[in-house]
Amino acid sequence: MSELNLPSDAIASISASARPSHQPGHESPDMSFDYLKYSFKSLSRQHSHEDLAKVVQDNAESVDRRYHMPNEEGLLHLKNTSPVVSKKFHKVLIANRGEIAMRVMRTAHELGLKTVAIYAYEDRLNMHRYKADESYQIAPEGKYTPVGAYLAQDEIVAIAKERNCDAVHPGYGFLSENAEFARKVEAAGMRWVGPRPETIDDLGDKV
């Protein structure tokens, strides 16, 4: 690998991005990786992710350790999920609503993926519907309650298949811990973005 000399302001940008923007006393060891990923977006137009990862490693000492710079495993994950290096699927349906769905969409778009939103009739004006590349109503008005629509497994899987999605991301809440739904997604030939159904079965009963 040839040596990469990024300007000091670029390195500072990477370092600053490792500092989560939240209230003091609520540090999260998982947040820095996401912030780094977004910082890489603009720089990766000119440099490979491998080179950028090397810059982060070489300059890790300049970053406060309490914000948990990603280790080698985390950097490898960044490389493997890069739209330049690997694109395991192309179009993902987000089986959720509101801010949760929009956060998934933002990351999907950063990775070069197309997104599909679903919505209950009562959520037809919800912002997440308009942030996706495509959006579809789950069921006709009155068939489900506003919450029940997002639990309609068969309808959601059918929409994903009809719209040629090759992955389903559940967000959190709703069907995210439903092993039956995960199995239906996989049985329909799509990738389930989440724990294996067997893992959900093993860990899902919190009583």
mmCIF file of C-alpha atoms in Angstrom:
data_model
loop_
_atom_site.group_PDB
_atom_site.id
_atom_site.type_symbol
_atom_site.label_atom_id
_atom_site.label_comp_id
_atom_site.label_asym_id
_atom_site.label_seq_id
_atom_site.Cartn_x
_atom_site.Cartn_y
_atom_site.Cartn_z
ATOM 1 C CA MET A 1 0.000 0.000 0.000
ATOM 2 C CA SER A 2 1.412 3.367 -0.971
ATOM 3 C CA GLU A 3 1.726 5.933 1.778
ATOM 4 C CA LEU A 4 -1.215 8.308 1.954
ATOM 5 C CA ASN A 5 -0.593 11.879 3.023
ATOM 6 C CA LEU A 6 -3.864 13.524 3.868
ATOM 7 C CA PRO A 7 -3.876 17.208 4.807
ATOM 8 C CA SER A 8 -3.957 17.930 8.525
ATOM 9 C CA ASP A 9 -7.504 19.301 8.317
ATOM 10 C CA ALA A 10 -8.690 15.972 6.861
ATOM 11 C CA ILE A 11 -7.080 14.066 9.718
ATOM 12 C CA ALA A 12 -8.614 16.519 12.176
ATOM 13 C CA SER A 13 -11.998 15.907 10.577
ATOM 14 C CA ILE A 14 -11.651 12.167 11.061
ATOM 15 C CA SER A 15 -10.521 12.611 14.638
ATOM 16 C CA ALA A 16 -13.338 15.035 15.445
ATOM 17 C CA SER A 17 -15.898 12.677 13.960
ATOM 18 C CA ALA A 18 -14.931 10.059 16.506
ATOM 19 C CA ARG A 19 -16.331 12.282 19.247
ATOM 20 C CA PRO A 20 -20.077 11.609 19.612
ATOM 21 C CA SER A 21 -22.261 14.692 19.746
ATOM 22 C CA HIS A 22 -24.337 13.981 22.842
ATOM 23 C CA GLN A 23 -24.554 15.115 26.406
ATOM 24 C CA PRO A 24 -21.513 14.633 28.681
ATOM 25 C CA GLY A 25 -21.830 11.624 30.907
ATOM 26 C CA HIS A 26 -23.700 9.616 28.270
ATOM 27 C CA GLU A 27 -20.797 8.356 26.196
ATOM 28 C CA SER A 28 -21.534 5.348 24.032
ATOM 29 C CA PRO A 29 -18.660 3.087 22.957
ATOM 30 C CA ASP A 30 -20.495 2.201 19.733
ATOM 31 C CA MET A 31 -21.126 5.675 18.359
ATOM 32 C CA SER A 32 -17.661 6.584 17.089
ATOM 33 C CA PHE A 33 -17.721 3.935 14.350
ATOM 34 C CA ASP A 34 -20.854 5.429 12.787
ATOM 35 C CA TYR A 35 -19.422 8.931 12.885
ATOM 36 C CA LEU A 36 -16.186 7.750 11.290
ATOM 37 C CA LYS A 37 -18.098 6.042 8.522
ATOM 38 C CA TYR A 38 -19.833 9.273 7.574
ATOM 39 C CA SER A 39 -16.550 11.193 7.645
ATOM 40 C CA PHE A 40 -15.084 8.698 5.194
ATOM 41 C CA LYS A 41 -17.794 9.448 2.638
ATOM 42 C CA SER A 42 -16.303 12.643 1.229
ATOM 43 C CA LEU A 43 -12.692 11.489 1.559
ATOM 44 C CA SER A 44 -13.366 8.105 -0.074
ATOM 45 C CA ARG A 45 -14.038 9.778 -3.403
ATOM 46 C CA GLN A 46 -10.280 10.281 -3.662
ATOM 47 C CA HIS A 47 -8.790 7.555 -1.464
ATOM 48 C CA SER A 48 -9.489 3.895 -0.805
ATOM 49 C CA HIS A 49 -11.099 2.777 2.438
ATOM 50 C CA GLU A 50 -7.988 0.717 3.190
ATOM 51 C CA ASP A 51 -5.853 3.852 3.008
ATOM 52 C CA LEU A 52 -8.275 5.837 5.124
ATOM 53 C CA ALA A 53 -8.335 3.084 7.724
ATOM 54 C CA LYS A 54 -4.545 3.286 7.862
ATOM 55 C CA VAL A 55 -4.742 7.044 8.443
ATOM 56 C CA VAL A 56 -7.100 6.508 11.372
ATOM 57 C CA GLN A 57 -4.830 3.847 12.864
ATOM 58 C CA ASP A 58 -1.712 5.979 12.388
ATOM 59 C CA ASN A 59 -3.336 8.998 14.003
ATOM 60 C CA ALA A 60 -5.327 7.246 16.715
ATOM 61 C CA GLU A 61 -3.106 8.731 19.410
ATOM 62 C CA SER A 62 -4.534 12.192 18.662
ATOM 63 C CA VAL A 63 -8.029 11.051 19.620
ATOM 64 C CA ASP A 64 -9.273 10.845 23.202
ATOM 65 C CA ARG A 65 -9.264 7.117 23.984
ATOM 66 C CA ARG A 66 -12.465 7.301 25.994
ATOM 67 C CA TYR A 67 -14.371 7.687 22.717
ATOM 68 C CA HIS A 68 -13.249 4.221 21.618
ATOM 69 C CA MET A 69 -11.641 4.398 18.212
ATOM 70 C CA PRO A 70 -12.606 1.278 16.200
ATOM 71 C CA ASN A 71 -10.317 -1.716 16.545
ATOM 72 C CA GLU A 72 -9.066 -3.854 13.645
ATOM 73 C CA GLU A 73 -12.310 -5.820 13.554
ATOM 74 C CA GLY A 74 -14.299 -2.596 13.282
ATOM 75 C CA LEU A 75 -12.091 -1.270 10.500
ATOM 76 C CA LEU A 76 -12.387 -4.570 8.646
ATOM 77 C CA HIS A 77 -16.171 -4.295 8.974
ATOM 78 C CA LEU A 78 -15.976 -0.802 7.457
ATOM 79 C CA LYS A 79 -13.982 -2.165 4.543
ATOM 80 C CA ASN A 80 -16.346 -5.086 3.972
ATOM 81 C CA THR A 81 -19.463 -2.897 4.059
ATOM 82 C CA SER A 82 -18.009 -0.250 1.772
ATOM 83 C CA PRO A 83 -20.078 0.246 -1.413
ATOM 84 C CA VAL A 84 -16.752 0.259 -3.264
ATOM 85 C CA VAL A 85 -15.539 -3.052 -1.839
ATOM 86 C CA SER A 86 -18.660 -5.121 -1.326
ATOM 87 C CA LYS A 87 -22.348 -4.731 -2.094
ATOM 88 C CA LYS A 88 -24.140 -7.796 -0.802
ATOM 89 C CA PHE A 89 -27.583 -6.470 -1.627
ATOM 90 C CA HIS A 90 -29.001 -3.537 -3.544
ATOM 91 C CA LYS A 91 -32.495 -2.705 -2.355
ATOM 92 C CA VAL A 92 -33.712 -2.886 1.243
ATOM 93 C CA LEU A 93 -37.200 -2.541 2.711
ATOM 94 C CA ILE A 94 -37.283 -0.933 6.148
ATOM 95 C CA ALA A 95 -40.081 -2.515 8.168
ATOM 96 C CA ASN A 96 -40.489 0.397 10.547
ATOM 97 C CA ARG A 97 -41.606 4.016 10.718
ATOM 98 C CA GLY A 98 -40.589 7.534 11.686
ATOM 99 C CA GLU A 99 -37.130 8.425 12.955
ATOM 100 C CA ILE A 100 -36.068 4.790 13.260
ATOM 101 C CA ALA A 101 -36.759 4.134 9.589
ATOM 102 C CA MET A 102 -35.063 7.377 8.513
ATOM 103 C CA ARG A 103 -31.863 6.505 10.350
ATOM 104 C CA VAL A 104 -31.722 3.153 8.566
ATOM 105 C CA MET A 105 -32.419 4.890 5.260
ATOM 106 C CA ARG A 106 -29.618 7.391 5.806
ATOM 107 C CA THR A 107 -27.079 4.631 6.367
ATOM 108 C CA ALA A 108 -28.444 2.622 3.427
ATOM 109 C CA HIS A 109 -28.067 5.628 1.143
ATOM 110 C CA GLU A 110 -24.520 6.176 2.429
ATOM 111 C CA LEU A 111 -23.796 2.600 1.320
ATOM 112 C CA GLY A 112 -25.341 3.145 -2.099
ATOM 113 C CA LEU A 113 -28.479 1.071 -1.458
ATOM 114 C CA LYS A 114 -32.006 1.783 -2.657
ATOM 115 C CA THR A 115 -34.625 2.001 0.103
ATOM 116 C CA VAL A 116 -38.293 1.097 0.343
ATOM 117 C CA ALA A 117 -40.550 2.492 3.052
ATOM 118 C CA ILE A 118 -43.855 1.099 4.259
ATOM 119 C CA TYR A 119 -46.536 3.028 6.092
ATOM 120 C CA ALA A 120 -49.921 2.649 7.713
ATOM 121 C CA TYR A 121 -52.768 4.700 6.278
ATOM 122 C CA GLU A 122 -52.596 6.971 9.331
ATOM 123 C CA ASP A 123 -48.886 7.570 8.600
ATOM 124 C CA ARG A 124 -49.400 8.544 4.975
ATOM 125 C CA LEU A 125 -47.953 12.006 5.676
ATOM 126 C CA ASN A 126 -45.126 10.757 7.888
ATOM 127 C CA MET A 127 -41.684 11.999 6.836
ATOM 128 C CA HIS A 128 -40.120 8.541 6.552
ATOM 129 C CA ARG A 129 -42.377 7.837 3.591
ATOM 130 C CA TYR A 130 -40.785 10.681 1.625
ATOM 131 C CA LYS A 131 -37.184 9.990 2.618
ATOM 132 C CA ALA A 132 -37.181 6.581 0.923
ATOM 133 C CA ASP A 133 -36.636 5.948 -2.775
ATOM 134 C CA GLU A 134 -40.020 4.198 -2.853
ATOM 135 C CA SER A 135 -42.887 3.895 -0.376
ATOM 136 C CA TYR A 136 -45.997 1.758 -0.181
ATOM 137 C CA GLN A 137 -49.063 1.606 2.045
ATOM 138 C CA ILE A 138 -49.179 -1.662 3.967
ATOM 139 C CA ALA A 139 -52.926 -2.262 3.772
ATOM 140 C CA PRO A 140 -56.169 -0.438 2.933
ATOM 141 C CA GLU A 141 -57.577 2.056 5.416
ATOM 142 C CA GLY A 142 -59.274 0.367 8.347
ATOM 143 C CA LYS A 143 -57.810 -3.118 7.912
ATOM 144 C CA TYR A 144 -55.313 -2.656 10.752
ATOM 145 C CA THR A 145 -54.775 -0.270 13.608
ATOM 146 C CA PRO A 146 -51.947 2.261 13.072
ATOM 147 C CA VAL A 147 -49.614 -0.004 15.073
ATOM 148 C CA GLY A 148 -51.031 -3.276 13.795
ATOM 149 C CA ALA A 149 -50.102 -2.414 10.220
ATOM 150 C CA TYR A 150 -46.403 -2.614 11.103
ATOM 151 C CA LEU A 151 -46.984 -6.095 12.540
ATOM 152 C CA ALA A 152 -48.635 -7.428 9.364
ATOM 153 C CA GLN A 153 -45.921 -9.906 8.460
ATOM 154 C CA ASP A 154 -47.406 -11.374 5.288
ATOM 155 C CA GLU A 155 -48.274 -8.003 3.783
ATOM 156 C CA ILE A 156 -44.823 -6.610 4.505
ATOM 157 C CA VAL A 157 -43.056 -9.614 2.990
ATOM 158 C CA ALA A 158 -45.348 -9.436 -0.049
ATOM 159 C CA ILE A 159 -44.520 -5.757 -0.614
ATOM 160 C CA ALA A 160 -40.799 -6.505 -0.370
ATOM 161 C CA LYS A 161 -41.065 -9.304 -2.924
ATOM 162 C CA GLU A 162 -43.314 -7.376 -5.307
ATOM 163 C CA ARG A 163 -40.891 -4.443 -5.292
ATOM 164 C CA ASN A 164 -37.829 -6.636 -5.893
ATOM 165 C CA CYS A 165 -36.166 -6.002 -2.551
ATOM 166 C CA ASP A 166 -33.322 -8.344 -1.702
ATOM 167 C CA ALA A 167 -33.173 -7.436 2.012
ATOM 168 C CA VAL A 168 -35.447 -6.427 4.877
ATOM 169 C CA HIS A 169 -34.268 -4.324 7.822
ATOM 170 C CA PRO A 170 -36.686 -4.347 10.792
ATOM 171 C CA GLY A 171 -35.310 -1.333 12.660
ATOM 172 C CA TYR A 172 -36.100 -1.900 16.322
ATOM 173 C CA GLY A 173 -39.386 -2.584 18.056
ATOM 174 C CA PHE A 174 -42.304 -3.945 16.023
ATOM 175 C CA LEU A 175 -41.039 -7.122 14.273
ATOM 176 C CA SER A 176 -37.332 -6.761 15.019
ATOM 177 C CA GLU A 177 -37.368 -9.565 17.619
ATOM 178 C CA ASN A 178 -39.856 -11.775 15.832
ATOM 179 C CA ALA A 179 -38.197 -15.000 14.691
ATOM 180 C CA GLU A 180 -41.239 -16.007 12.647
ATOM 181 C CA PHE A 181 -40.974 -12.818 10.598
ATOM 182 C CA ALA A 182 -37.241 -13.319 10.099
ATOM 183 C CA ARG A 183 -37.905 -16.832 8.794
ATOM 184 C CA LYS A 184 -40.594 -15.572 6.411
ATOM 185 C CA VAL A 185 -38.175 -13.009 4.994
ATOM 186 C CA GLU A 186 -35.511 -15.659 4.427
ATOM 187 C CA ALA A 187 -38.022 -18.156 3.030
ATOM 188 C CA ALA A 188 -39.029 -15.529 0.475
ATOM 189 C CA GLY A 189 -35.427 -15.426 -0.722
ATOM 190 C CA MET A 190 -34.400 -12.137 0.883
ATOM 191 C CA ARG A 191 -31.685 -11.290 3.373
ATOM 192 C CA TRP A 192 -32.761 -10.630 6.960
ATOM 193 C CA VAL A 193 -30.720 -7.734 8.340
ATOM 194 C CA GLY A 194 -30.604 -8.804 11.960
ATOM 195 C CA PRO A 195 -29.838 -11.735 14.262
ATOM 196 C CA ARG A 196 -30.458 -15.233 12.978
ATOM 197 C CA PRO A 197 -33.983 -16.498 13.744
ATOM 198 C CA GLU A 198 -32.462 -19.143 16.015
ATOM 199 C CA THR A 199 -30.717 -16.448 18.021
ATOM 200 C CA ILE A 200 -33.949 -14.526 18.390
ATOM 201 C CA ASP A 201 -35.631 -17.704 19.613
ATOM 202 C CA ASP A 202 -32.884 -18.307 22.157
ATOM 203 C CA LEU A 203 -32.765 -14.764 23.520
ATOM 204 C CA GLY A 204 -36.229 -13.431 22.852
ATOM 205 C CA ASP A 205 -38.007 -14.714 25.964
ATOM 206 C CA LYS A 206 -37.012 -12.168 28.598
ATOM 207 C CA VAL A 207 -39.348 -13.645 31.223
#
